[in-house]
PDB file of C-alpha atoms in Angstrom:
ATOM      1  CA  MET A   1      10.825  65.117  74.576  1.00 81.00           C
ATOM      2  CA  ALA A   2      10.641  66.670  78.032  1.00 94.00           C
ATOM      3  CA  LYS A   3      12.545  65.614  81.128  1.00 96.00           C
ATOM      4  CA  TYR A   4      10.778  65.132  84.437  1.00 96.00           C
ATOM      5  CA  LEU A   5      12.036  64.367  87.916  1.00 95.00           C
ATOM      6  CA  MET A   6       9.994  61.955  90.016  1.00 95.00           C
ATOM      7  CA  LEU A   7      10.871  62.387  93.705  1.00 91.00           C
ATOM      8  CA  LYS A   8      10.151  59.629  96.205  1.00 87.00           C
ATOM      9  CA  HIS A   9       9.564  61.141  99.638  1.00 80.00           C
ATOM     10  CA  TYR A  10      10.200  59.005 102.687  1.00 68.00           C
ATOM     11  CA  ARG A  11       8.422  61.546 104.877  1.00 64.00           C
ATOM     12  CA  GLY A  12       6.826  64.908 104.233  1.00 62.00           C
ATOM     13  CA  ALA A  13       4.478  63.923 101.420  1.00 71.00           C
ATOM     14  CA  PRO A  14       0.815  63.092 102.030  1.00 77.00           C
ATOM     15  CA  ALA A  15       0.435  59.633 103.565  1.00 81.00           C
ATOM     16  CA  SER A  16       0.334  56.761 101.121  1.00 84.00           C
ATOM     17  CA  VAL A  17      -2.377  54.089 101.225  1.00 87.00           C
ATOM     18  CA  ASN A  18       0.037  51.392 102.454  1.00 87.00           C
ATOM     19  CA  ASP A  19       1.754  53.672 104.962  1.00 86.00           C
ATOM     20  CA  ALA A  20       4.155  51.318 106.776  1.00 86.00           C
ATOM     21  CA  PRO A  21       7.625  52.934 106.946  1.00 82.00           C
ATOM     22  CA  MET A  22      10.287  51.034 105.009  1.00 83.00           C
ATOM     23  CA  ASP A  23      12.345  50.484 108.174  1.00 83.00           C
ATOM     24  CA  GLN A  24       9.459  48.254 109.350  1.00 89.00           C
ATOM     25  CA  TRP A  25       9.377  46.098 106.186  1.00 91.00           C
ATOM     26  CA  THR A  26      10.815  42.602 106.036  1.00 95.00           C
ATOM     27  CA  PRO A  27      13.932  41.989 103.934  1.00 95.00           C
ATOM     28  CA  GLU A  28      11.709  40.175 101.402  1.00 97.00           C
ATOM     29  CA  GLU A  29       9.387  43.208 101.121  1.00 95.00           C
ATOM     30  CA  ILE A  30      12.350  45.513 100.571  1.00 93.00           C
ATOM     31  CA  SER A  31      13.743  43.170  97.918  1.00 95.00           C
ATOM     32  CA  ALA A  32      10.367  43.070  96.131  1.00 96.00           C
ATOM     33  CA  HIS A  33      10.181  46.876  96.183  1.00 93.00           C
ATOM     34  CA  VAL A  34      13.700  47.266  94.787  1.00 93.00           C
ATOM     35  CA  GLN A  35      13.005  44.630  92.112  1.00 96.00           C
ATOM     36  CA  TYR A  36       9.860  46.523  91.050  1.00 96.00           C
ATOM     37  CA  MET A  37      11.900  49.720  90.746  1.00 94.00           C
ATOM     38  CA  ASN A  38      14.618  47.948  88.729  1.00 96.00           C
ATOM     39  CA  ASP A  39      12.065  46.301  86.417  1.00 97.00           C
ATOM     40  CA  PHE A  40      10.285  49.647  85.923  1.00 97.00           C
ATOM     41  CA  ALA A  41      13.587  51.346  85.036  1.00 97.00           C
ATOM     42  CA  ALA A  42      14.556  48.531  82.637  1.00 97.00           C
ATOM     43  CA  ARG A  43      11.218  48.826  80.826  1.00 97.00           C
ATOM     44  CA  LEU A  44      11.654  52.600  80.448  1.00 97.00           C
ATOM     45  CA  GLU A  45      15.229  52.101  79.302  1.00 97.00           C
ATOM     46  CA  ALA A  46      13.906  49.843  76.516  1.00 98.00           C
ATOM     47  CA  THR A  47      11.474  52.566  75.371  1.00 97.00           C
ATOM     48  CA  GLY A  48      14.126  55.312  75.569  1.00 97.00           C
ATOM     49  CA  GLU A  49      12.288  57.133  78.380  1.00 98.00           C
ATOM     50  CA  TYR A  50      14.710  56.334  81.209  1.00 97.00           C
ATOM     51  CA  VAL A  51      17.470  58.802  82.100  1.00 97.00           C
ATOM     52  CA  ASP A  52      18.636  57.983  85.642  1.00 97.00           C
ATOM     53  CA  SER A  53      17.516  56.941  89.112  1.00 95.00           C
ATOM     54  CA  GLN A  54      19.152  56.743  92.508  1.00 94.00           C
ATOM     55  CA  ALA A  55      18.211  55.853  96.050  1.00 89.00           C
ATOM     56  CA  LEU A  56      19.491  58.364  98.579  1.00 86.00           C
ATOM     57  CA  ALA A  57      20.927  57.787 102.049  1.00 81.00           C
ATOM     58  CA  PHE A  58      18.995  59.174 104.995  1.00 75.00           C
ATOM     59  CA  GLU A  59      21.845  61.351 106.231  1.00 76.00           C
ATOM     60  CA  GLY A  60      22.559  64.679 104.590  1.00 76.00           C
ATOM     61  CA  GLN A  61      23.715  68.203 105.249  1.00 75.00           C
ATOM     62  CA  TRP A  62      22.800  71.772 104.341  1.00 76.00           C
ATOM     63  CA  VAL A  63      25.706  73.777 102.884  1.00 82.00           C
ATOM     64  CA  ARG A  64      25.855  77.526 102.186  1.00 82.00           C
ATOM     65  CA  TYR A  65      28.502  79.851 100.722  1.00 85.00           C
ATOM     66  CA  ASP A  66      29.662  82.242 103.453  1.00 83.00           C
ATOM     67  CA  GLY A  67      31.838  84.700 101.567  1.00 87.00           C
ATOM     68  CA  GLU A  68      35.126  84.881  99.710  1.00 90.00           C
ATOM     69  CA  GLY A  69      37.954  83.069 101.486  1.00 87.00           C
ATOM     70  CA  ARG A  70      35.685  81.631 104.146  1.00 85.00           C
ATOM     71  CA  PRO A  71      34.747  77.977 104.497  1.00 82.00           C
ATOM     72  CA  PRO A  72      31.177  77.030 103.591  1.00 84.00           C
ATOM     73  CA  VAL A  73      28.673  76.991 106.414  1.00 79.00           C
ATOM     74  CA  THR A  74      27.267  73.541 107.116  1.00 78.00           C
ATOM     75  CA  ASP A  75      24.483  72.333 109.330  1.00 72.00           C
ATOM     76  CA  GLY A  76      22.986  68.900 109.800  1.00 65.00           C
ATOM     77  CA  PRO A  77      22.414  66.086 109.236  1.00 58.00           C
ATOM     78  CA  PHE A  78      18.729  66.381 109.943  1.00 57.00           C
ATOM     79  CA  ALA A  79      17.505  62.859 110.651  1.00 52.00           C
ATOM     80  CA  GLU A  80      14.341  64.284 112.201  1.00 52.00           C
ATOM     81  CA  THR A  81      13.504  66.374 109.142  1.00 48.00           C
ATOM     82  CA  LYS A  82       9.875  66.411 108.035  1.00 50.00           C
ATOM     83  CA  ASP A  83      10.786  66.144 104.379  1.00 60.00           C
ATOM     84  CA  LEU A  84      13.256  63.439 103.414  1.00 71.00           C
ATOM     85  CA  ILE A  85      13.857  62.509  99.775  1.00 80.00           C
ATOM     86  CA  ALA A  86      14.372  58.742  99.566  1.00 84.00           C
ATOM     87  CA  GLY A  87      15.283  58.646  95.892  1.00 89.00           C
ATOM     88  CA  PHE A  88      14.537  59.938  92.441  1.00 93.00           C
ATOM     89  CA  MET A  89      14.029  58.914  88.835  1.00 96.00           C
ATOM     90  CA  VAL A  90      14.557  61.107  85.792  1.00 97.00           C
ATOM     91  CA  ILE A  91      12.474  60.346  82.710  1.00 97.00           C
ATOM     92  CA  ASP A  92      12.437  61.846  79.223  1.00 97.00           C
ATOM     93  CA  VAL A  93       8.951  61.572  77.738  1.00 97.00           C
ATOM     94  CA  ASP A  94       6.861  62.972  74.880  1.00 96.00           C
ATOM     95  CA  SER A  95       4.226  64.668  77.036  1.00 95.00           C
ATOM     96  CA  HIS A  96       3.169  65.719  80.503  1.00 95.00           C
ATOM     97  CA  GLU A  97       0.380  63.144  80.298  1.00 96.00           C
ATOM     98  CA  ARG A  98       2.955  60.362  79.795  1.00 96.00           C
ATOM     99  CA  ALA A  99       4.961  61.640  82.788  1.00 96.00           C
ATOM    100  CA  VAL A 100       1.817  61.541  84.959  1.00 96.00           C
ATOM    101  CA  GLU A 101       1.023  58.032  83.693  1.00 96.00           C
ATOM    102  CA  LEU A 102       4.505  56.766  84.593  1.00 96.00           C
ATOM    103  CA  ALA A 103       4.490  58.465  87.997  1.00 95.00           C
ATOM    104  CA  GLY A 104       1.164  56.773  88.752  1.00 94.00           C
ATOM    105  CA  GLU A 105       2.613  53.424  87.790  1.00 95.00           C
ATOM    106  CA  LEU A 106       5.722  53.953  89.905  1.00 94.00           C
ATOM    107  CA  SER A 107       3.439  54.829  92.821  1.00 92.00           C
ATOM    108  CA  ALA A 108       2.178  51.233  92.767  1.00 92.00           C
ATOM    109  CA  ALA A 109       5.517  49.718  93.857  1.00 93.00           C
ATOM    110  CA  PRO A 110       4.954  47.027  96.490  1.00 94.00           C
ATOM    111  CA  GLY A 111       5.487  47.754 100.151  1.00 91.00           C
ATOM    112  CA  ALA A 112       4.472  46.117 103.409  1.00 92.00           C
ATOM    113  CA  GLY A 113       2.666  42.833 102.890  1.00 94.00           C
ATOM    114  CA  GLY A 114       3.546  42.945  99.191  1.00 93.00           C
ATOM    115  CA  LYS A 115       0.654  45.354  98.592  1.00 94.00           C
ATOM    116  CA  PRO A 116       1.084  48.463  96.420  1.00 93.00           C
ATOM    117  CA  ILE A 117       2.198  51.520  98.366  1.00 90.00           C
ATOM    118  CA  HIS A 118       0.137  54.019  96.368  1.00 90.00           C
ATOM    119  CA  GLU A 119       2.705  56.572  97.501  1.00 88.00           C
ATOM    120  CA  TRP A 120       2.613  60.193  96.456  1.00 88.00           C
ATOM    121  CA  LEU A 121       5.432  61.099  94.089  1.00 91.00           C
ATOM    122  CA  GLU A 122       6.499  64.642  93.380  1.00 90.00           C
ATOM    123  CA  LEU A 123       6.616  65.155  89.595  1.00 94.00           C
ATOM    124  CA  ARG A 124       8.694  68.142  88.486  1.00 94.00           C
ATOM    125  CA  PRO A 125       9.553  69.149  84.913  1.00 95.00           C
ATOM    126  CA  PHE A 126      13.105  70.226  84.202  1.00 94.00           C
ATOM    127  CA  LEU A 127      13.383  73.938  83.524  1.00 91.00           C
ATOM    128  CA  THR A 128      14.100  74.532  79.876  1.00 82.00           C
ATOM    129  CA  ALA A 129      15.651  77.571  78.244  1.00 74.00           C
ATOM    130  CA  PRO A 130      13.096  80.112  77.041  1.00 72.00           C
ATOM    131  CA  THR A 131      12.520  80.301  73.305  1.00 67.00           C
ATOM    132  CA  THR A 132      14.312  83.203  71.681  1.00 70.00           C
ATOM    133  CA  VAL A 133      13.154  84.948  68.545  1.00 72.00           C
ATOM    134  CA  THR A 134      15.723  86.314  66.172  1.00 71.00           C
ATOM    135  CA  GLU A 135      14.964  88.524  63.213  1.00 63.00           C
TER     136      GLU A 135
END
């Protein structure tokens, strides 16, 4: 099994086919989108492929260590940022091909007008420890 992170970008990714921003959707369209996500997660939970998922708030902040005994440096939030992560899902699957298949399916979540978004999702494998050889 390999873990993958599927990132949903609100902005910054290539434009989706149904490119109406979520803040322009009706409450019913938002509910349908969230229900699709919940149903998708429940199906993956039943197959043992679901690990976690979360929607993220728009506000955020950059934080950096600034030396011993000094408070961290912060900057933000960056509401105007080009790249905003709207949420994520972590899956644990048997192959890269299965991860791509699931990401493609998640991309079809409904959006404006109830039509599939066909959004771009960023699919990233978790870094695993290198294999060590002992003699």
